[in-house]
PDB file of C-alpha atoms in Angstrom:
ATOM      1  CA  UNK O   2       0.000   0.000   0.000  1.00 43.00           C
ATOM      2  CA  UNK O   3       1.261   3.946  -0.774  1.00 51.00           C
ATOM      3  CA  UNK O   4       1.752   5.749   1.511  1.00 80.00           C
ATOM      4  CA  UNK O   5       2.024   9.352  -0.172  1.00 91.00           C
ATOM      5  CA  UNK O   6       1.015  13.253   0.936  1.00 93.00           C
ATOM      6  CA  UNK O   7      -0.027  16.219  -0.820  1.00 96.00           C
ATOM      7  CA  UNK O   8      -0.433  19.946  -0.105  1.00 97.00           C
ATOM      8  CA  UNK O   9      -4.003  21.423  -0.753  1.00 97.00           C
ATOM      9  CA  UNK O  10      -4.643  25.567  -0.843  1.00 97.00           C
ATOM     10  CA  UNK O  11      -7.263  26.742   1.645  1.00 97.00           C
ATOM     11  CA  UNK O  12      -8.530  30.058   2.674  1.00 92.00           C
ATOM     12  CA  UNK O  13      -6.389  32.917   4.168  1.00 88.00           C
ATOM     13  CA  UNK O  14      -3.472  31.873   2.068  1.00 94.00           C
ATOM     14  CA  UNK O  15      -3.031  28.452   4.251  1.00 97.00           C
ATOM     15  CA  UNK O  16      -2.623  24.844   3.283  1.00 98.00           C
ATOM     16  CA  UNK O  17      -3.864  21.537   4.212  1.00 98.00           C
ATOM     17  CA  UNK O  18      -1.365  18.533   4.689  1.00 98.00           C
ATOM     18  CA  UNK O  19      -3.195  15.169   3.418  1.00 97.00           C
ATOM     19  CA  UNK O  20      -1.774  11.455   3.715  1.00 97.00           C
ATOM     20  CA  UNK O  21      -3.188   9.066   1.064  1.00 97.00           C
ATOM     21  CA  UNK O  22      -3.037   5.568   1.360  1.00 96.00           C
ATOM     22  CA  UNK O  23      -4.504   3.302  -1.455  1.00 93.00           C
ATOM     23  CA  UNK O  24      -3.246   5.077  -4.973  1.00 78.00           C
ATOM     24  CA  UNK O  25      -7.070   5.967  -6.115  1.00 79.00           C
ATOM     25  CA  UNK O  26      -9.781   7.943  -5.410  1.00 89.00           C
ATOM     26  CA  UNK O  27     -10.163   8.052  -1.351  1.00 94.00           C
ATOM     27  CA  UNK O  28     -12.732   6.050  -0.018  1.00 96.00           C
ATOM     28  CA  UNK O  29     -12.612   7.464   3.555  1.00 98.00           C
ATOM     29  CA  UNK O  30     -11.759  10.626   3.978  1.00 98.00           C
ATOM     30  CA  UNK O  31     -10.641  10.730   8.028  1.00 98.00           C
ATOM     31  CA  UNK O  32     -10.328  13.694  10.081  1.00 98.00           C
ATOM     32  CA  UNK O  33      -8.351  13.762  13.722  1.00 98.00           C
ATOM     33  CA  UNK O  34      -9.106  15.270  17.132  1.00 97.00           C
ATOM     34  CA  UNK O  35      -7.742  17.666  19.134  1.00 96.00           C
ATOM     35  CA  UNK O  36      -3.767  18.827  19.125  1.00 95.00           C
ATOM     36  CA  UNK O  37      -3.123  15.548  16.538  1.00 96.00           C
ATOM     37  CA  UNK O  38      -2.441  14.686  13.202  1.00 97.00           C
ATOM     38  CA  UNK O  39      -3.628  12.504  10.434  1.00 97.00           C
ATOM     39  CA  UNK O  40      -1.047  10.325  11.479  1.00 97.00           C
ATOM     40  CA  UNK O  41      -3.700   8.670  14.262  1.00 98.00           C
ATOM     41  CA  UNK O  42      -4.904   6.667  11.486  1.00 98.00           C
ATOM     42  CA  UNK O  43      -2.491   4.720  10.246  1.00 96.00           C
ATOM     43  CA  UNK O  44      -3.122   1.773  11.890  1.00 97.00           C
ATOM     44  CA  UNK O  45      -6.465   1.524  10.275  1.00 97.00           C
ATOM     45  CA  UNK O  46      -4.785   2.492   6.760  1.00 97.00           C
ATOM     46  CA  UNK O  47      -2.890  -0.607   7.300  1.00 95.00           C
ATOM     47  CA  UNK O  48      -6.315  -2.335   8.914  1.00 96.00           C
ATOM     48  CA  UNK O  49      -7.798  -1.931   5.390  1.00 96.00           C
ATOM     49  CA  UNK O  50      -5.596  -2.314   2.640  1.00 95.00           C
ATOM     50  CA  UNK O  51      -8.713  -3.148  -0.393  1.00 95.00           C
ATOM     51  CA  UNK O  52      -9.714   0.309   0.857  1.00 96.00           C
ATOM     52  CA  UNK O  53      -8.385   3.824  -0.062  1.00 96.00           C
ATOM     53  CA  UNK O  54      -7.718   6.517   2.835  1.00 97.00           C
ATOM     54  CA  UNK O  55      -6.927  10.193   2.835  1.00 98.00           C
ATOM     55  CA  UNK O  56      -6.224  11.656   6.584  1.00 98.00           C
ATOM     56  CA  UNK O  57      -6.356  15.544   6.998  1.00 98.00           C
ATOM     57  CA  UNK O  58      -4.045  17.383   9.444  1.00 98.00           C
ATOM     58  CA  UNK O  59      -6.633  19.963  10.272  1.00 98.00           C
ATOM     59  CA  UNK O  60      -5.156  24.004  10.051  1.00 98.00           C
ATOM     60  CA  UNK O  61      -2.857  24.429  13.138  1.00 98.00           C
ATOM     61  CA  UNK O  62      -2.233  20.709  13.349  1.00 98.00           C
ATOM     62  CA  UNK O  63       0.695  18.086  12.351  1.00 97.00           C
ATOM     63  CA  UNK O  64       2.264  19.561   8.867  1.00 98.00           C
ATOM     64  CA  UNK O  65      -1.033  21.842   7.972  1.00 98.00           C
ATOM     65  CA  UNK O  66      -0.221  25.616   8.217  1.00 98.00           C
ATOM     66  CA  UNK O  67      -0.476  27.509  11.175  1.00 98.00           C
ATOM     67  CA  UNK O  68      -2.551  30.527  10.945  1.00 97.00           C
ATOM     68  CA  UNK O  69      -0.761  33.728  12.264  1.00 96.00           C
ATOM     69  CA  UNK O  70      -4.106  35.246  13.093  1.00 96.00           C
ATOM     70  CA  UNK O  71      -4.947  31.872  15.273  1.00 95.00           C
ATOM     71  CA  UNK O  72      -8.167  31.666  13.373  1.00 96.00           C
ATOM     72  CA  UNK O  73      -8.762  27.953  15.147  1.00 96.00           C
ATOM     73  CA  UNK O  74     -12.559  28.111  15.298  1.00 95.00           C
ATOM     74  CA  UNK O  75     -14.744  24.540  14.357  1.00 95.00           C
ATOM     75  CA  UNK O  76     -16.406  26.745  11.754  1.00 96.00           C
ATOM     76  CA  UNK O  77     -12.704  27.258  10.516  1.00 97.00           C
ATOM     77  CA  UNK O  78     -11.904  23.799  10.265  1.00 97.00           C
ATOM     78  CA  UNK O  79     -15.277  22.722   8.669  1.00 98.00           C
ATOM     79  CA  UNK O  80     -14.333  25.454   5.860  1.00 97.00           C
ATOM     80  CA  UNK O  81     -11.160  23.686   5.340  1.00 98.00           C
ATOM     81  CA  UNK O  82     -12.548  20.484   5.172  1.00 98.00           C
ATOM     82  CA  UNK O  83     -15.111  21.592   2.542  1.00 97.00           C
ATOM     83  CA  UNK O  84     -11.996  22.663   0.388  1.00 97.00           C
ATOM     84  CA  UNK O  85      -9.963  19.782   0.760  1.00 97.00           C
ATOM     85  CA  UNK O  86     -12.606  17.191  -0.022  1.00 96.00           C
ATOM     86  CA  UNK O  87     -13.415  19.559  -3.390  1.00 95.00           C
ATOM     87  CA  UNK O  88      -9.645  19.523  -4.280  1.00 96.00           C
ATOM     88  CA  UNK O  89      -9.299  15.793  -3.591  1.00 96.00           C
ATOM     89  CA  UNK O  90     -12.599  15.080  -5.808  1.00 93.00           C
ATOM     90  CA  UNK O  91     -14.018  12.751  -3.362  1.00 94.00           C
ATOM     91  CA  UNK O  92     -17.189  11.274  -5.220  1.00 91.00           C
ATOM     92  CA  UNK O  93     -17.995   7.796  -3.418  1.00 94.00           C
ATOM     93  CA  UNK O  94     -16.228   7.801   0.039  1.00 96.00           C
ATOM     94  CA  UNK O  95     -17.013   7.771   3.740  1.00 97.00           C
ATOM     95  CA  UNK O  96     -16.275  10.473   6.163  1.00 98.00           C
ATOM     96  CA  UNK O  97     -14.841  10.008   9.363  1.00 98.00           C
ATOM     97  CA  UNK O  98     -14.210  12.089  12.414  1.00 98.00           C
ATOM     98  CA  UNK O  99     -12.560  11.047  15.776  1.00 98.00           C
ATOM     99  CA  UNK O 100     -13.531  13.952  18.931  1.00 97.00           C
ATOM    100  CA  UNK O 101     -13.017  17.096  17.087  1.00 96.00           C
ATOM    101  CA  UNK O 102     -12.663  16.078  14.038  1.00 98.00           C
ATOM    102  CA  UNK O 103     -16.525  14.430  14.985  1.00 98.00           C
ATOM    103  CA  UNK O 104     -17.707  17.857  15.469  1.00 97.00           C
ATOM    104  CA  UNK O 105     -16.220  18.713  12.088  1.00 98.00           C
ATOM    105  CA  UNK O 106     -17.193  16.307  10.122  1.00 98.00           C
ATOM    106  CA  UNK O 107     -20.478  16.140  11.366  1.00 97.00           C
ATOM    107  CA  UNK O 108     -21.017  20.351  10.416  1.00 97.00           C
ATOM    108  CA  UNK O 109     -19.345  19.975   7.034  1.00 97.00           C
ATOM    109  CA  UNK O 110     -21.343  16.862   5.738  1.00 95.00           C
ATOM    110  CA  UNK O 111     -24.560  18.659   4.386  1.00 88.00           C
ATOM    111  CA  UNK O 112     -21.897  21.332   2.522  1.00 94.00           C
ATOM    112  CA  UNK O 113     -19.307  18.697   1.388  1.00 95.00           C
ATOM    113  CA  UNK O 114     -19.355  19.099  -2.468  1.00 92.00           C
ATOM    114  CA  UNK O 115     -20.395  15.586  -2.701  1.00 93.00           C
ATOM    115  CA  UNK O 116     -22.265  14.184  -0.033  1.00 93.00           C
ATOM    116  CA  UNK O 117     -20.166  11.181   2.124  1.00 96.00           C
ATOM    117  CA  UNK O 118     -22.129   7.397   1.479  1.00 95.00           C
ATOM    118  CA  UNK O 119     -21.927   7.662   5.584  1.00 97.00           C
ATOM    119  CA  UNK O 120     -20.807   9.560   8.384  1.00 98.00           C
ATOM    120  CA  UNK O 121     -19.047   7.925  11.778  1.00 98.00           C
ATOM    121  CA  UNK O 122     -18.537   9.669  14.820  1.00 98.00           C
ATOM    122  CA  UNK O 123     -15.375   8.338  16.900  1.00 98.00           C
ATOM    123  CA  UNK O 124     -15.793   8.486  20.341  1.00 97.00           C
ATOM    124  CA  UNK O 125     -17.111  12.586  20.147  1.00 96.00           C
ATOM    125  CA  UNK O 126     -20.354  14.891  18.705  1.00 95.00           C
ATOM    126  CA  UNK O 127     -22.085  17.306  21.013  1.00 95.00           C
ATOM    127  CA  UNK O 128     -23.794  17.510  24.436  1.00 92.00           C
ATOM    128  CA  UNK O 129     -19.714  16.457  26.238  1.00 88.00           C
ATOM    129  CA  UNK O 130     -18.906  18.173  29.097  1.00 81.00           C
ATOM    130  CA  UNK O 131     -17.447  21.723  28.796  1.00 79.00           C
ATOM    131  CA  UNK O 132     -15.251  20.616  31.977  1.00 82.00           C
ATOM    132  CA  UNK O 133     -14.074  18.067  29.797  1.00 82.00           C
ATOM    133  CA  UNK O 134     -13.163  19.993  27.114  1.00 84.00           C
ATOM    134  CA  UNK O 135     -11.866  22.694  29.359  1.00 86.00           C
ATOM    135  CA  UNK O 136      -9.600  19.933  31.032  1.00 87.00           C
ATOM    136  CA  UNK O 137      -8.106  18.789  27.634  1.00 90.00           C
ATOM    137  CA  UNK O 138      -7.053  22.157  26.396  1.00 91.00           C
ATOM    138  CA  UNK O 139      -6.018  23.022  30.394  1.00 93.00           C
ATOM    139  CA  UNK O 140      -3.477  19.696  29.890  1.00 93.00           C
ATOM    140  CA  UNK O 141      -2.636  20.792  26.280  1.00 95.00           C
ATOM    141  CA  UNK O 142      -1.247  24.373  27.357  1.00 95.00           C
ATOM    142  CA  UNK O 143       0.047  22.498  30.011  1.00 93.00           C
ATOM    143  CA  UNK O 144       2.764  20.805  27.872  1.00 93.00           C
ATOM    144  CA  UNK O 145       5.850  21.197  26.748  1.00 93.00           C
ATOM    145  CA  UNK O 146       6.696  22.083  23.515  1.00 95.00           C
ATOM    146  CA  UNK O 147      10.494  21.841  23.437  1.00 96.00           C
ATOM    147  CA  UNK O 148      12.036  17.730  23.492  1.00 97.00           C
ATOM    148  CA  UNK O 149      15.299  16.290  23.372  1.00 96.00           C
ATOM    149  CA  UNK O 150      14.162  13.636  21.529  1.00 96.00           C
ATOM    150  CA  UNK O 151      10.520  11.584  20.402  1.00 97.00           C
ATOM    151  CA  UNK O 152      11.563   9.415  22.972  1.00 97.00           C
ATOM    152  CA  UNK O 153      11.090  12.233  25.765  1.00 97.00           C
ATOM    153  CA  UNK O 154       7.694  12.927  24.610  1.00 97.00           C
ATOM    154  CA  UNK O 155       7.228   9.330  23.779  1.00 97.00           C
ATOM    155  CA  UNK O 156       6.839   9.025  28.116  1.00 95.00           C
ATOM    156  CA  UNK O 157       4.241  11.692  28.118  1.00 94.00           C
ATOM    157  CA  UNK O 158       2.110   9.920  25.591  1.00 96.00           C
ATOM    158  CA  UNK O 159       2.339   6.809  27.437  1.00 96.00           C
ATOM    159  CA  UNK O 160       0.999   8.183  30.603  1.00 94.00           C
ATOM    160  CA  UNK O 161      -1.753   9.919  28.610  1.00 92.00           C
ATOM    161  CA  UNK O 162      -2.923   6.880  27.019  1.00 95.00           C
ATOM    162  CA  UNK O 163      -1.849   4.118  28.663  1.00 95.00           C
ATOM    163  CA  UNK O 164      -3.957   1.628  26.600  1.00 97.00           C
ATOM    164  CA  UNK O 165      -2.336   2.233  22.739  1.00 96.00           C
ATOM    165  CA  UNK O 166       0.375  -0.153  21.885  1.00 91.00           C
ATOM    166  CA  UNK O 167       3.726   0.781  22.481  1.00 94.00           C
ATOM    167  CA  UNK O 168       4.392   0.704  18.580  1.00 95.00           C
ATOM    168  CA  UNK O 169       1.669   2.873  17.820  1.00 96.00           C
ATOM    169  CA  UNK O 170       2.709   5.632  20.576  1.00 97.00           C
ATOM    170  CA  UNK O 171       6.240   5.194  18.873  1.00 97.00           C
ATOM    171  CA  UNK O 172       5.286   6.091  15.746  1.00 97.00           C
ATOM    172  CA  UNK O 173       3.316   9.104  17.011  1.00 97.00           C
ATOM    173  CA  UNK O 174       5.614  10.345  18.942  1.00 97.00           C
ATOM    174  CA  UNK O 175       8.135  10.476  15.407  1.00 97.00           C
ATOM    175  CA  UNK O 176       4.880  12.067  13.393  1.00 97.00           C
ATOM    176  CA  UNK O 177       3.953  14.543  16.501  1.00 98.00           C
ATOM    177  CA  UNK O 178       7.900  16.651  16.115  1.00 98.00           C
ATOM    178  CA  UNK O 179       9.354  19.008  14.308  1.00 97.00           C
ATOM    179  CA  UNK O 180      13.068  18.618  14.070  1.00 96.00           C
ATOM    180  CA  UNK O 181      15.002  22.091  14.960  1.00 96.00           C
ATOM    181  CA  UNK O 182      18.490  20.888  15.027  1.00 91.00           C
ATOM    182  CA  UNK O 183      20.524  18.072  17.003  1.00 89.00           C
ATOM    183  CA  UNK O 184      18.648  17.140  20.149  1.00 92.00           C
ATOM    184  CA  UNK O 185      15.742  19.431  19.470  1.00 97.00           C
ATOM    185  CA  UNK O 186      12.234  19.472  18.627  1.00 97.00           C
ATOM    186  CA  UNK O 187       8.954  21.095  19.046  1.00 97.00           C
ATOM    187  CA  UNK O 188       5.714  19.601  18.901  1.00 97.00           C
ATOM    188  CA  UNK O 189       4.014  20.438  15.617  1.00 98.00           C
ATOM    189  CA  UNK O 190       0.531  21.656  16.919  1.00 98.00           C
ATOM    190  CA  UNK O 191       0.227  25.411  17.400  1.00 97.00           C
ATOM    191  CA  UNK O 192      -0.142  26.018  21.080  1.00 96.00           C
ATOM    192  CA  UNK O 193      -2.690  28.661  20.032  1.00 97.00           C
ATOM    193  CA  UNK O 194      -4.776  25.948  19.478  1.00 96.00           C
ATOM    194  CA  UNK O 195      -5.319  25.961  23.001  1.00 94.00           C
ATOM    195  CA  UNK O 196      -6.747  29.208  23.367  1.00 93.00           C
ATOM    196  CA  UNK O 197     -10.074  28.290  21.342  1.00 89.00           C
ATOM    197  CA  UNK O 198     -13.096  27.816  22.870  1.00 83.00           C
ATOM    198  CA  UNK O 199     -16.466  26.288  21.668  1.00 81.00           C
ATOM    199  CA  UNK O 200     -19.637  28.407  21.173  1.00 83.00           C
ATOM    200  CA  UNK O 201     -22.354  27.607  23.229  1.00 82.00           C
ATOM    201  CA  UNK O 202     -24.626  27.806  20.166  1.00 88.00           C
ATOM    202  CA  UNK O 203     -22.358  25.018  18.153  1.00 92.00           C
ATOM    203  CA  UNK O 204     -23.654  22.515  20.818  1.00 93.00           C
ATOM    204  CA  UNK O 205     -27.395  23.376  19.058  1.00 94.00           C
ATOM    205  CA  UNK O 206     -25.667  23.112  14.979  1.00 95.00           C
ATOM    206  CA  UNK O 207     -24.527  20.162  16.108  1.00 97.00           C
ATOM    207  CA  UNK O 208     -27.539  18.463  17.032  1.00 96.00           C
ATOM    208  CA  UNK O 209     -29.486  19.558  14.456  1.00 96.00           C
ATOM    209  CA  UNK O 210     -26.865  18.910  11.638  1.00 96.00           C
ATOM    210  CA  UNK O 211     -27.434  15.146  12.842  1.00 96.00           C
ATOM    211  CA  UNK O 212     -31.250  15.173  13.482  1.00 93.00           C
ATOM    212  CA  UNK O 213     -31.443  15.673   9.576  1.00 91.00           C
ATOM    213  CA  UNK O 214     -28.306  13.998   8.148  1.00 89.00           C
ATOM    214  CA  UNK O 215     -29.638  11.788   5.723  1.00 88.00           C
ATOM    215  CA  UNK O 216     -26.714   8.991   5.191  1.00 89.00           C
ATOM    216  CA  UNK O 217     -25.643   6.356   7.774  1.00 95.00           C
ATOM    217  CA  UNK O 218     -24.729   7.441  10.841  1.00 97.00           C
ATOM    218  CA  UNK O 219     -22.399   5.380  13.171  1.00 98.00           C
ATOM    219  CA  UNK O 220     -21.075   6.400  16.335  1.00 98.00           C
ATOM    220  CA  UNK O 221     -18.193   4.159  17.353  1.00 98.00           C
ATOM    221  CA  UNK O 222     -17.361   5.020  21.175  1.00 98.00           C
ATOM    222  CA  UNK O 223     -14.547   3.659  23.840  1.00 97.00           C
ATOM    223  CA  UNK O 224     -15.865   1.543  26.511  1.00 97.00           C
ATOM    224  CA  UNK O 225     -13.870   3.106  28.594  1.00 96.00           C
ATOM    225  CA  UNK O 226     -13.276   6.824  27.545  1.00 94.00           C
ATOM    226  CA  UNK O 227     -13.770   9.298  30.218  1.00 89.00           C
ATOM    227  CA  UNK O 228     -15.522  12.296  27.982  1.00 91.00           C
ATOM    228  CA  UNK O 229     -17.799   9.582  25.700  1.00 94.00           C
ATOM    229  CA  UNK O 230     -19.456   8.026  29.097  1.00 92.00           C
ATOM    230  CA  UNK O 231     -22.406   5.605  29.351  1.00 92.00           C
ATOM    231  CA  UNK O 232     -24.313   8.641  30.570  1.00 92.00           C
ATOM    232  CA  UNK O 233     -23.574  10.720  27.263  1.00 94.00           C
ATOM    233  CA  UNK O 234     -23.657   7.417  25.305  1.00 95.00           C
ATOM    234  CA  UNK O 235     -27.572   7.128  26.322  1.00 95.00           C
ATOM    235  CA  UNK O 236     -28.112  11.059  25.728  1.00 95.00           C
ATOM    236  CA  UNK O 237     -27.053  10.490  22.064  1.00 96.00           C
ATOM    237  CA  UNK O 238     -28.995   7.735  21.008  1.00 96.00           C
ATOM    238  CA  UNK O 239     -31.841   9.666  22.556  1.00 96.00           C
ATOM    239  CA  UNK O 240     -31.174  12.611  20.387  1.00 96.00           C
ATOM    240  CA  UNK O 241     -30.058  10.965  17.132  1.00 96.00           C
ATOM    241  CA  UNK O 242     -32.072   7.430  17.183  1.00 96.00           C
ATOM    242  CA  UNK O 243     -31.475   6.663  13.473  1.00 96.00           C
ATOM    243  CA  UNK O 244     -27.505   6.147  14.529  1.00 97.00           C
ATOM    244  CA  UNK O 245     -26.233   3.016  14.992  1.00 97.00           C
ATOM    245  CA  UNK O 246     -23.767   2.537  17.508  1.00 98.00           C
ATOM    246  CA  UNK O 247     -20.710   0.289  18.467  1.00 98.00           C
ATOM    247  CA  UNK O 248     -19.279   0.332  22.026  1.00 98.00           C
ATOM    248  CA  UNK O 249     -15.191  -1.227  21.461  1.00 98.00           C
ATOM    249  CA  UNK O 250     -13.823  -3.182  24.639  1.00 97.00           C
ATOM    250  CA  UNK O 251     -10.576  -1.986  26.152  1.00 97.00           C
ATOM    251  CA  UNK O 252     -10.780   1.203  24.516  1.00 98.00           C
ATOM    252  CA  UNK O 253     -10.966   5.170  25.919  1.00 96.00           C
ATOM    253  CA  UNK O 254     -10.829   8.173  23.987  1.00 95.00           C
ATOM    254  CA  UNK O 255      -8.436   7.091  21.560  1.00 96.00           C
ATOM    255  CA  UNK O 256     -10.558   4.244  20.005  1.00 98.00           C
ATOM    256  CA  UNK O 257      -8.618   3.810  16.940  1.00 98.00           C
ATOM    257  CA  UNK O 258      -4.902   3.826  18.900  1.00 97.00           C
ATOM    258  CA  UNK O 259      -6.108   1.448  21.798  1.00 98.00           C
ATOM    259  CA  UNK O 260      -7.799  -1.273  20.177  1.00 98.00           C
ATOM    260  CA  UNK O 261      -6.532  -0.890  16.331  1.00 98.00           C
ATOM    261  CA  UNK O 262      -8.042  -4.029  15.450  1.00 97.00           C
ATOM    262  CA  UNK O 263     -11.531  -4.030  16.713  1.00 98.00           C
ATOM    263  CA  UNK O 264     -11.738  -0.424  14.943  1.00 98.00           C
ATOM    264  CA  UNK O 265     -10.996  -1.696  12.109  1.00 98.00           C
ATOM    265  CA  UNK O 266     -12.726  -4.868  12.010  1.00 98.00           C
ATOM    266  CA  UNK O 267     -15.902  -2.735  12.793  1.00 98.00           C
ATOM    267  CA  UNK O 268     -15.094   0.060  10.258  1.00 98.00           C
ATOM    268  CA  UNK O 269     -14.563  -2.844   7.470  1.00 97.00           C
ATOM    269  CA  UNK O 270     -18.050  -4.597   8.481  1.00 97.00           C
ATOM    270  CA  UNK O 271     -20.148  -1.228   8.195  1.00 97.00           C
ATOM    271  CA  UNK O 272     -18.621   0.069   4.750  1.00 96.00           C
ATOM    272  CA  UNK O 273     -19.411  -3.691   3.043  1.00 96.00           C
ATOM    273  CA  UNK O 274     -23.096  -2.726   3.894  1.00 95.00           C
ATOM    274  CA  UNK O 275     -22.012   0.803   2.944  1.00 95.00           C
ATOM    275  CA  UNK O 276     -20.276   0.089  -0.346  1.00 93.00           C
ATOM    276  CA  UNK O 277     -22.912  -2.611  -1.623  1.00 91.00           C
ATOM    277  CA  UNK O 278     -24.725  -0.272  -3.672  1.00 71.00           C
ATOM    278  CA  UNK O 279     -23.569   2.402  -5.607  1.00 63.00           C
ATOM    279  CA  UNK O 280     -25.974   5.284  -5.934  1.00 60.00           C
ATOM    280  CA  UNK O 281     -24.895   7.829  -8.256  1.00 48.00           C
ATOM    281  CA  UNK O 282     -23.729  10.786  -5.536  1.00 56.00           C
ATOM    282  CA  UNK O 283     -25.344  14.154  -5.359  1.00 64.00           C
ATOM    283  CA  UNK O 284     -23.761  17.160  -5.812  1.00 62.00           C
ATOM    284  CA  UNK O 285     -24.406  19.647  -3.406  1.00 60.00           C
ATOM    285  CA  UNK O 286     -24.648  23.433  -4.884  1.00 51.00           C
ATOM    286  CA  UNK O 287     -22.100  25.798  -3.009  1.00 52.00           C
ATOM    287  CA  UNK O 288     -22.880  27.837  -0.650  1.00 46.00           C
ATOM    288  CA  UNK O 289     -23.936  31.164  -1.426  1.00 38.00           C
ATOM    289  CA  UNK O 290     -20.406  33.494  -0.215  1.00 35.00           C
TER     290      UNK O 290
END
C-alpha cells in the first residue's frame, strides 16, 4: 500500500497537509481530534488495505499551516474540510471524524461538495462536558513544547494513554515533532490551538446537523473513555435514534490507537453494507459566499 502526501490551498493563504493511502480515489476521507495529526490513522490504513484513505491534518495541526491570526474556530476547520474534499474530488467515500474532528465532520457533511455514502462519529459529537473539554485544552497548554528527543515525549504519551500499543505511541511520537536541530524538537501543533473555545450555540448546529443527516450514521465510542461516558452514550442515542452505535472493549478516547483491530474490524463490516450499492452521488450546490 502507498503511503504518499499532498499539499491542498485553503482560505487565508493556508494549506492543508493530506496522507493518502490506497493510490485511487479516497474512499474514507478521516479527520483527527484535538492537538493531533492525520497520522492517528495509520493503523487503520494498514487495517484496510482493499480500501483507499486520505487523513487531513486539520489548520494548526501536524504539517497543515499555522494561521498567524490563530483563526482555530470549528467553523474554521469545517471550511477547510469543505476545500480539501473539493480539491481531492471525493465522489464515493465515507467520512470520518474522531472527537473534534466528529464535530467537524459532522457540520461539514450537508456542505461537502459531494455528499459522504456515511458519516461515523469516533468516540465525540455534542452535548460532552465543557469541563471536559476545558480539562483537555487546560493539559494541552500544560505541555511542553520543546524535546530532546521523540523518545522524551514518547513518556508523556504513554501516561496519557496508557492503553495504545507501544508501537503505535512510537510512531506518534516520530509524526507529533518538528526537528530544529541536534537534540531538538517542538511539537508540531500550534499552542494557540489551546486558546479556542467552543460556542455555546455550536452545541445546538450540532444536534441539528445530525437530526437531519440523511446517510448512515455510526457512532463508534470507547468503553472506557472518560468524555464519551455511558451517561452521554444514552443522551445520544436519545437525540439521534437513526444512529447506529458500536461500544469497542478496552478502549478510551483514543478508540482507533487502543484497540486498532476491533476499529478496524468494525469500520470494514459497516462500509461492506455501505459500499454494496452504488448510488450515483449528489452534488451539493455551493454555498452562497
Amino acid at each position: 500500500m502507498s503511503d504518499a502526501s499532498v499539499r491542498i490551498d485553503v482560505a487565508d493563504g493556508l494549506a492543508l497537509h493530506a496522507r493518502l493511502w490506497g493510490g485511487r480515489s479516497p474512499q474514507f476521507l478521516l479527520v483527527h481530534g484535538f492537538s493531533h495529526g492525520g497520522f492517528v490513522w495509520r493503523a487503520l490504513a494498514a487495517a484496510l488495505p482493499e480500501y483507499s484513505l486520505a487523513a487531513l491534518d486539520l489548520r494548526g495541526h501536524g504539517d497543515s499551516s499555522h494561521d498567524p491570526q490563530r483563526r482555530y474556530s470549528i467553523h474554521d476547520h469545517v471550511d477547510d474540510l469543505v476545500a480539501a474534499a473539493r480539491a481531492l474530488d471525493l465522489r464515493d467515500y465515507v467520512l470520518v471524524g474522531h472527537s473534534l474532528g466528529a464535530s467537524v465532520a459532522a457540520l461539514a457533511a450537508q456542505r461537502l461538495p459531494r455528499p459522504p455514502r456515511a458519516l461515523v462519529l469516533v468516540d465525540g459529537g455534542p452535548g460532552l462536558s465543557p469541563q471536559a473539554s476545558a480539562h483537555i485544552r487546560e493539559e494541552f497548554l500544560r505541555l511542553k513544547f520543546r524535546y530532546r528527543s521523540p523518545d522524551e515525549y514518547l513518556q508523556r504519551l504513554s501516561t496519557s494513554m496508557p492503553l495504545a500499543s507501544a508501537s503505535l505511541l512510537e510512531a506518534m511520537a516520530v509524526d507529533s515533532l518538528q526537528p530544529l536541530r541536534a537534540d531538538e524538537y517542538r511539537l508540531k501543533s500550534d499552542r494557540a490551538l489551546g486558546y479556542q473555545v467552543q460556542a455555546p450555540s455550536t452545541e445546538d448546529e450540532l444536534w441539528q446537523a445530525l437530526g437531519r443527516h440523511p446517510a448512515p450514521l455510526l457512532l463508534i465510542r470507547g468503553a472506557v473513555s472518560a468524555l464519551c461516558n455511558k451517561r452521554w452514550c444514552d443522551e445520544f442515542a436519545a437525540r439521534v435514534p437513526q444512529a447506529a452505535i458500536e461500544t469497542v472493549a478496552r478502549a478510551g478516547h483514543a478508540v482507533m490507537l487502543d484497540n486498532p483491530a476491533r476499529f478496524g474490524e468494525l469500520l470494514r463490516q459497516y462500509a461492506a453494507q455501505w459500499f454494496a450499492t452504488r448510488p450515483v452521488p449528489t452534488l451539493h450546490a455551493d454555498p452562497v459566499s
